[in-house]
Coordinates of C-alpha atoms and ligand atoms in Angstrom, one line a residue:
X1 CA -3.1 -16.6 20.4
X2 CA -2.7 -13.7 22.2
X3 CA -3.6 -10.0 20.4
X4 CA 0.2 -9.1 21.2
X5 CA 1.3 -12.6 19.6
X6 CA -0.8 -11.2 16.8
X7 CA 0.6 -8.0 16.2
X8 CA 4.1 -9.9 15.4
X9 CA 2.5 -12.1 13.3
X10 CA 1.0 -9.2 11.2
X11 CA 3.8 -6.5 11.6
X12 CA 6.6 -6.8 8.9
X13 CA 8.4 -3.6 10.2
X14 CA 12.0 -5.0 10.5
X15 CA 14.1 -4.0 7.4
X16 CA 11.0 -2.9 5.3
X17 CA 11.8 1.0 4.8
X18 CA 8.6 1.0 6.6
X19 CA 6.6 3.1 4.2
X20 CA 3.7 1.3 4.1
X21 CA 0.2 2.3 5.5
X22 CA 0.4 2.4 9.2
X23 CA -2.2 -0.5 9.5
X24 CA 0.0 -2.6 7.5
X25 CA 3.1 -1.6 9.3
X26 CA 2.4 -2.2 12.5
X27 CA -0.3 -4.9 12.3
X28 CA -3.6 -4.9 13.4
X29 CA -5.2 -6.4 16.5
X30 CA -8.1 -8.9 16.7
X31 CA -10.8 -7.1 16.5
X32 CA -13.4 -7.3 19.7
X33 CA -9.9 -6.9 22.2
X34 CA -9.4 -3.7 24.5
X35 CA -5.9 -4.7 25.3
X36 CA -3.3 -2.0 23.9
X37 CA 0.0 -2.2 22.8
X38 CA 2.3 -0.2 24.2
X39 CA 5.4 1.1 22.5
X40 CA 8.3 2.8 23.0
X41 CA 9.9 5.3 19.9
X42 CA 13.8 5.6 20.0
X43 CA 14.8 8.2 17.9
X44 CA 11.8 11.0 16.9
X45 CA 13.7 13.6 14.3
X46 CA 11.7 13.5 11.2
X47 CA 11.3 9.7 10.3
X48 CA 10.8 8.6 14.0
X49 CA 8.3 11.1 14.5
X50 CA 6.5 10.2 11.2
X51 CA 5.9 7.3 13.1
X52 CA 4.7 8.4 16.0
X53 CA 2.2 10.7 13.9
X54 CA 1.1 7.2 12.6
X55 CA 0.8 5.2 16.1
X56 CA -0.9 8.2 17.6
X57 CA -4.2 7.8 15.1
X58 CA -4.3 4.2 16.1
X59 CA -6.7 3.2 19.1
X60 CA -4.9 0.2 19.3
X61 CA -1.7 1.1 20.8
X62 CA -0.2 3.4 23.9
X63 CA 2.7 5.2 23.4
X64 CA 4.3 4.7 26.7
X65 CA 8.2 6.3 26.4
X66 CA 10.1 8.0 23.5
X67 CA 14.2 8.7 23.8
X68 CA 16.5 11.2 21.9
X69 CA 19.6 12.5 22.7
X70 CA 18.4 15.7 21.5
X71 CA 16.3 17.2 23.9
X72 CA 14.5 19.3 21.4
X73 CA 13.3 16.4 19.6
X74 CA 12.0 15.0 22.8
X75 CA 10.0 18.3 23.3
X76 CA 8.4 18.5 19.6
X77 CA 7.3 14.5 20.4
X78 CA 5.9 15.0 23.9
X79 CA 3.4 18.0 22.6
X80 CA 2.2 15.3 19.9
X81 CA 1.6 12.8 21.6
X82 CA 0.0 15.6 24.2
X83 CA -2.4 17.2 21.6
X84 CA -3.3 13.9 20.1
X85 CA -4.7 13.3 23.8
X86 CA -1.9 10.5 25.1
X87 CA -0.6 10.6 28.4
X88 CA 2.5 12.1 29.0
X89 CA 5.4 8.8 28.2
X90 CA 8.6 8.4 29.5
X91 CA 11.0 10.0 28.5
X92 CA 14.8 9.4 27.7
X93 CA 17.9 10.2 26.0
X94 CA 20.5 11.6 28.9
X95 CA 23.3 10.0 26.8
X96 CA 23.5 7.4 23.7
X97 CA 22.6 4.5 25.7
X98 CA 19.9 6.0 28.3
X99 CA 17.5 3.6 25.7
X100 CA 18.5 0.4 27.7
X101 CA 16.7 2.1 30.6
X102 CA 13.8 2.5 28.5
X103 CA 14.3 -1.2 27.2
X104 CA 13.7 -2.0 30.9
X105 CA 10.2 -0.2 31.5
X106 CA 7.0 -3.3 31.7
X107 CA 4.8 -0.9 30.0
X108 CA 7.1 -0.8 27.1
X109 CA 6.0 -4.1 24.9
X110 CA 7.5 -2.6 21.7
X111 CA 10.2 -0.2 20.3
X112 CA 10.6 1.1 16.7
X113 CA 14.0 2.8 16.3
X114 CA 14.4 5.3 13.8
X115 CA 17.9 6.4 14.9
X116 CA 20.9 6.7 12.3
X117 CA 22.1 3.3 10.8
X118 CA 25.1 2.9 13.2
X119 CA 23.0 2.2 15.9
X120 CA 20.4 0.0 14.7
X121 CA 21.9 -3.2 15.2
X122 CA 23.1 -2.4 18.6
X123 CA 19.6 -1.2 19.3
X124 CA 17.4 -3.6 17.9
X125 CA 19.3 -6.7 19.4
X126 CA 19.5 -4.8 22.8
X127 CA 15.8 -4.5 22.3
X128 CA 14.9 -8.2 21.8
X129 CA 17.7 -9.4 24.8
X130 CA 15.3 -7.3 26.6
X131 CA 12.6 -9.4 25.3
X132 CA 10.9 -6.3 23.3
X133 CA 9.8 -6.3 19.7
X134 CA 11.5 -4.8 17.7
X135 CA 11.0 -3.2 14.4
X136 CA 13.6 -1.1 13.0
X137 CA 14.7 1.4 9.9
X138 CA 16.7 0.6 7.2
X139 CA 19.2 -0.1 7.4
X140 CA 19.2 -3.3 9.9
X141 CA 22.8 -3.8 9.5
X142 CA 25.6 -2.0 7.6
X143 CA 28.4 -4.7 8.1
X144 CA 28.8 -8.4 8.1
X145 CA 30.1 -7.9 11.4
X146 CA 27.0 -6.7 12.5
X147 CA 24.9 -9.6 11.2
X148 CA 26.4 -11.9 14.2
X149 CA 26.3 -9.1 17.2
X150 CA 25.0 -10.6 20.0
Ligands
LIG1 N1 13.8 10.5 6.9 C1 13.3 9.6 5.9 O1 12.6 10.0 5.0 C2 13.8 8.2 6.0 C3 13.3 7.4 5.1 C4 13.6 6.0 5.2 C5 14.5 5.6 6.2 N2 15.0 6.5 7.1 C6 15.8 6.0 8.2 O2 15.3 6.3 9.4 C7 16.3 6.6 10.3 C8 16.1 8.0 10.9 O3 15.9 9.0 9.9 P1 16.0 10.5 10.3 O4 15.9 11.2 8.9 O5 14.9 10.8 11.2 O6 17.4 10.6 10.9 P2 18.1 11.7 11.8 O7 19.6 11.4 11.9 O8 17.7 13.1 11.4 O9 17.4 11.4 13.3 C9 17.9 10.5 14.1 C10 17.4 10.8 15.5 O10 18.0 9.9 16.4 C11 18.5 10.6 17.5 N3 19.6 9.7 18.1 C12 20.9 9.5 17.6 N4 21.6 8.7 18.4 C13 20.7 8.4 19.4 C14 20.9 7.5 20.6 N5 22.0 6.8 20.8 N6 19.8 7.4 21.4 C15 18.7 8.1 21.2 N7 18.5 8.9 20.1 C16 19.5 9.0 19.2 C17 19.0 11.9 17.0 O11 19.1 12.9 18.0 C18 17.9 12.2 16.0 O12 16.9 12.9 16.6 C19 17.6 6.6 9.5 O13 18.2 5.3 9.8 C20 17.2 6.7 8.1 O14 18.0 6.0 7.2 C21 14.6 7.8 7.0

């Protein structure tokens, strides 16, 4: 099984409150593989970019693309992942759905979203149709209706 198989197989980040150690949260690879993980963060105000503080101590995983609709957010997320010696990602957020375009990049093979709740379910099932994984705040939905969105 592949190491990306693997990191699904060890991550338990979908509806968790993900406040676990950052090994436990987003898995952990085989050990002995180079290949990376890269991931995408849609939504870096304080909780998104707690997670990006996490991903960034990892040597395991690239963070290739972040979105906000709040430019400033964006800014405060790019000089992390700067001073933490990444390579500048991808950036997006020019309106509430610019993170389908991100959902479209190859070097994107995973999103967390730490947006507000309404979007979540939109998000995270956009996410998968666009065959990313997907691990996501709570709340995962915050309607009945929203457990059979396709
Ligand atoms: N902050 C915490 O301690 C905490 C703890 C547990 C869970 N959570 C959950 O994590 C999520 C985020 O928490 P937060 O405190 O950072 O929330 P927040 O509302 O402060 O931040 C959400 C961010 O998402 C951005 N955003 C909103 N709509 C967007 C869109 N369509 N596209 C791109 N970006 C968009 C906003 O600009 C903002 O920067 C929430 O669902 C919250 O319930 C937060």
């Amino acid at each position: 099984m592949n190491s990306r198989r693997n990191f699904i197989k060890k991550t338990s980040v979908v509806g968790t409150g993900i406040a676990m150690t950052p090994a436990f949260t987003y898995g952990i690879f085989e050990k002995g593989q180079n290949e990376k993980l890269n991931i995408g963060v849609i939504g870096v105000d304080d909780r998104g970019t707690g997670h990006l503080v996490n991903l960034l101590m990892r040597k395991d995983v690239n963070i290739t693309a972040i979105c906000d609709i709040d430019q400033g957010r964006i800014a405060i997320a790019k000089n992390k992942i700067a001073k933490a010696g990444g390579k500048a990602p991808k950036t997006f957020g020019s309106n509430t759905y610019d993170y389908r375009n991100l959902l479209e990049l190859s070097d994107v093979d995973a999103v967390v979203i730490a947006t507000p709740w309404l979007w979540h379910t939109r998000m995270t099932v956009d996410a998968m149709k666009a065959g990313k994984y997907a691990g996501v705040e709570v709340s995962a939905a915050n309607t009945m209706e929203e457990c059979w969105v396709s």
